[in-house]
mmCIF file of C-alpha atoms in Angstrom:
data_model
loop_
_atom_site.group_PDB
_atom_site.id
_atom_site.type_symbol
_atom_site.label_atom_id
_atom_site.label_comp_id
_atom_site.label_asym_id
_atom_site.label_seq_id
_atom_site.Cartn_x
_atom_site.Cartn_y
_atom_site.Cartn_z
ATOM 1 C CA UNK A 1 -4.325 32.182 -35.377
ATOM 2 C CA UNK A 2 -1.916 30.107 -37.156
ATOM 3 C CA UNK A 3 0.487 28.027 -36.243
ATOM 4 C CA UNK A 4 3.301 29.726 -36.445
ATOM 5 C CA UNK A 5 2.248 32.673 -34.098
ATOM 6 C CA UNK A 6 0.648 30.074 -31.735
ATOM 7 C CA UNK A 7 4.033 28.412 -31.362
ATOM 8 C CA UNK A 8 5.279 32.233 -31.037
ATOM 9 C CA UNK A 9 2.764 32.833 -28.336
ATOM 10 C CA UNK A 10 3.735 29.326 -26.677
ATOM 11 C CA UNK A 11 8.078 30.145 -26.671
ATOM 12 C CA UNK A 12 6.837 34.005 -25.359
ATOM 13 C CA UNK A 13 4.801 32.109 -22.445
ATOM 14 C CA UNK A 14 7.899 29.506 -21.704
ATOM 15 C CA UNK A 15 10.341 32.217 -21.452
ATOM 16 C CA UNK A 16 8.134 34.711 -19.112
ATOM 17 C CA UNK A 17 7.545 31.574 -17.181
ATOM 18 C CA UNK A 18 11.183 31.278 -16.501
ATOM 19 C CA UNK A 19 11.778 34.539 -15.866
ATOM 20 C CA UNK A 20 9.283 34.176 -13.232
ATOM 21 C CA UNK A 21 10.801 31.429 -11.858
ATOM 22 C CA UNK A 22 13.934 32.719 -11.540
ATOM 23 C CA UNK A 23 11.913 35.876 -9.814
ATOM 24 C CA UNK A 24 10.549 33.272 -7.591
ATOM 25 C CA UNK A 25 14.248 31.666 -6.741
ATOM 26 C CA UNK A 26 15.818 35.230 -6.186
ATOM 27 C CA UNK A 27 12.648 35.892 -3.983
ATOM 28 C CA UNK A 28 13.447 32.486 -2.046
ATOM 29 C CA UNK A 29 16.945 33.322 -1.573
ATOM 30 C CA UNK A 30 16.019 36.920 -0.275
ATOM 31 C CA UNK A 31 13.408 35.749 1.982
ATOM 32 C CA UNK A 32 16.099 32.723 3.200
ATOM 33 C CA UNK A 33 18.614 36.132 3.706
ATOM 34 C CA UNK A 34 16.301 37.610 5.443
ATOM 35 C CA UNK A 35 15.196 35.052 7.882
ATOM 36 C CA UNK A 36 19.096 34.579 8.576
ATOM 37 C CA UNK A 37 19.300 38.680 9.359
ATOM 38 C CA UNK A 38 16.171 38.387 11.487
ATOM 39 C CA UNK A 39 18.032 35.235 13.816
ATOM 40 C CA UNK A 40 21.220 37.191 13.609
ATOM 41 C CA UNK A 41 19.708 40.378 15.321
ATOM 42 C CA UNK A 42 17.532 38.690 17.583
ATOM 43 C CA UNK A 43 20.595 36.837 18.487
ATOM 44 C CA UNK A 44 21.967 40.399 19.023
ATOM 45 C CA UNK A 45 18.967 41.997 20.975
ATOM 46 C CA UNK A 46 19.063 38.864 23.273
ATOM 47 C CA UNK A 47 22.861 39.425 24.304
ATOM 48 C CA UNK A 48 22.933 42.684 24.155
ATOM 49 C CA UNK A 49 19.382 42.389 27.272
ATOM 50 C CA UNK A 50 22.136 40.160 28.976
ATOM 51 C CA UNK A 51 24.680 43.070 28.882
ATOM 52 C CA UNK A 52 22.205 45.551 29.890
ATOM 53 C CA UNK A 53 21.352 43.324 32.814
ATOM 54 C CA UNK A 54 24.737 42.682 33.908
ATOM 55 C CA UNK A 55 25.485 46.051 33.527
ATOM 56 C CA UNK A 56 22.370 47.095 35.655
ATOM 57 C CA UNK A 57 23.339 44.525 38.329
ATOM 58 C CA UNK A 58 27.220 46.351 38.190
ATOM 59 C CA UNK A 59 25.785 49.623 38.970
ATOM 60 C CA UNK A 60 23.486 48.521 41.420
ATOM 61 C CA UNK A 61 26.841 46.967 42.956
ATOM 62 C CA UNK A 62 28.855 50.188 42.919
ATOM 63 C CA UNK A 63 25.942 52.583 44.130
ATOM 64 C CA UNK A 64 26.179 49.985 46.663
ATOM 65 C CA UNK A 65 29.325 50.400 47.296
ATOM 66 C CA UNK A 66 29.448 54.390 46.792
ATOM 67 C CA UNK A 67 26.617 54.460 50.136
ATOM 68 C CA UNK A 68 29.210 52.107 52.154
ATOM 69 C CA UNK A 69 31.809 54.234 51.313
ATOM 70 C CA UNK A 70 30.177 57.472 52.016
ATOM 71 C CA UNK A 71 28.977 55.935 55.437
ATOM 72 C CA UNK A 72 32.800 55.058 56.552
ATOM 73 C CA UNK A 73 34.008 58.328 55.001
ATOM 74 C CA UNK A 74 31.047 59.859 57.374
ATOM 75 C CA UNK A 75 32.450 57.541 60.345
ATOM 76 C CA UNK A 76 36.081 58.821 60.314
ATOM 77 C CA UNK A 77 35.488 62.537 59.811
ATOM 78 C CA UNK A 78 33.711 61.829 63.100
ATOM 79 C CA UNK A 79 36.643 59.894 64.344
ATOM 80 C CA UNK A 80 38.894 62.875 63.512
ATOM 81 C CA UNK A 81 36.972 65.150 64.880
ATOM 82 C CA UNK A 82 36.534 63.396 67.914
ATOM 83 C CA UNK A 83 40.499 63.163 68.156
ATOM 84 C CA UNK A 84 40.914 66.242 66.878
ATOM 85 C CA UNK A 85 38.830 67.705 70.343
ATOM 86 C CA UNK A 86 41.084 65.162 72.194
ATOM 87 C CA UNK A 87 44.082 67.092 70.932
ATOM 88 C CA UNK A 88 42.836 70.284 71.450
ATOM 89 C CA UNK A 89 41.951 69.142 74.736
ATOM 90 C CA UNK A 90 45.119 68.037 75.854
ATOM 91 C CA UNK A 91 47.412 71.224 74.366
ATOM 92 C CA UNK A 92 44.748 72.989 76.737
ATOM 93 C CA UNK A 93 45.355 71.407 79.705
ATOM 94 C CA UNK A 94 49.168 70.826 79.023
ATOM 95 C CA UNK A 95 49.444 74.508 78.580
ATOM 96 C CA UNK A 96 47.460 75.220 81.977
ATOM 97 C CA UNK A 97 49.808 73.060 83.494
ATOM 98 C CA UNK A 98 52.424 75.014 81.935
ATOM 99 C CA UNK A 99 50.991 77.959 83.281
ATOM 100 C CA UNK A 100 50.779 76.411 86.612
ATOM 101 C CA UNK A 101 54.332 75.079 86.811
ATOM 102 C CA UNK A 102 55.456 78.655 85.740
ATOM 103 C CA UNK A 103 53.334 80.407 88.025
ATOM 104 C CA UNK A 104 54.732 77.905 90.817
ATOM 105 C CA UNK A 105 58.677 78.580 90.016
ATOM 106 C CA UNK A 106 57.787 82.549 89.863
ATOM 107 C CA UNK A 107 56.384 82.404 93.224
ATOM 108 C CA UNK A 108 58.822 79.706 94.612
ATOM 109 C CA UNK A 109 61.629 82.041 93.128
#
């Protein structure tokens, strides 16, 4: 080799040696991107576990609250029913007494 190609073959090696280190630096800022993608979305996944919880714990609440209501719902249809037979109870004996009273003024007239 001569000289001239041997300095040819050293300027070839500097420049692919800079382009790999600017490979390396754009691999460096990817992996930094990456690493801040990765915090970002476990940052996500961890809130959105706390909204899944508290979201859990709501319906938990308002099945809860749908069996309460269902139980008083169950305990005034009985209530009306139970006054309901009350009412019925009374027309029946306010219209034997009806009866009676009529029967009474047909015979005392």
């Amino acid at each position: 080799h001569t000289k001239a190609t041997l300095l040819e073959d050293l300027d070839f090696c500097k420049g692919r040696e800079t382009t790999l280190e600017n490979h390396v630096s754009l691999l460096k800022l990817e992996i930094e991107r990456l690493k801040a993608l990765i915090q970002r979305l476990t940052e996500d996944k961890e809130q959105l576990e706390h909204t899944v919880e508290t979201q859990e714990g709501t319906i938990a609440d308002l099945r809860a609250a749908l069996e309460a209501a269902r139980v008083e719902n169950g305990r005034l249809l009985g209530m009306v029913e139970t006054e309901k037979k009350r009412a019925d109870s009374a027309e029946a004996r306010e219209a034997e007494a009806n009866a009676r009273i009529a029967r009474h003024r047909r015979d005392a007239g």
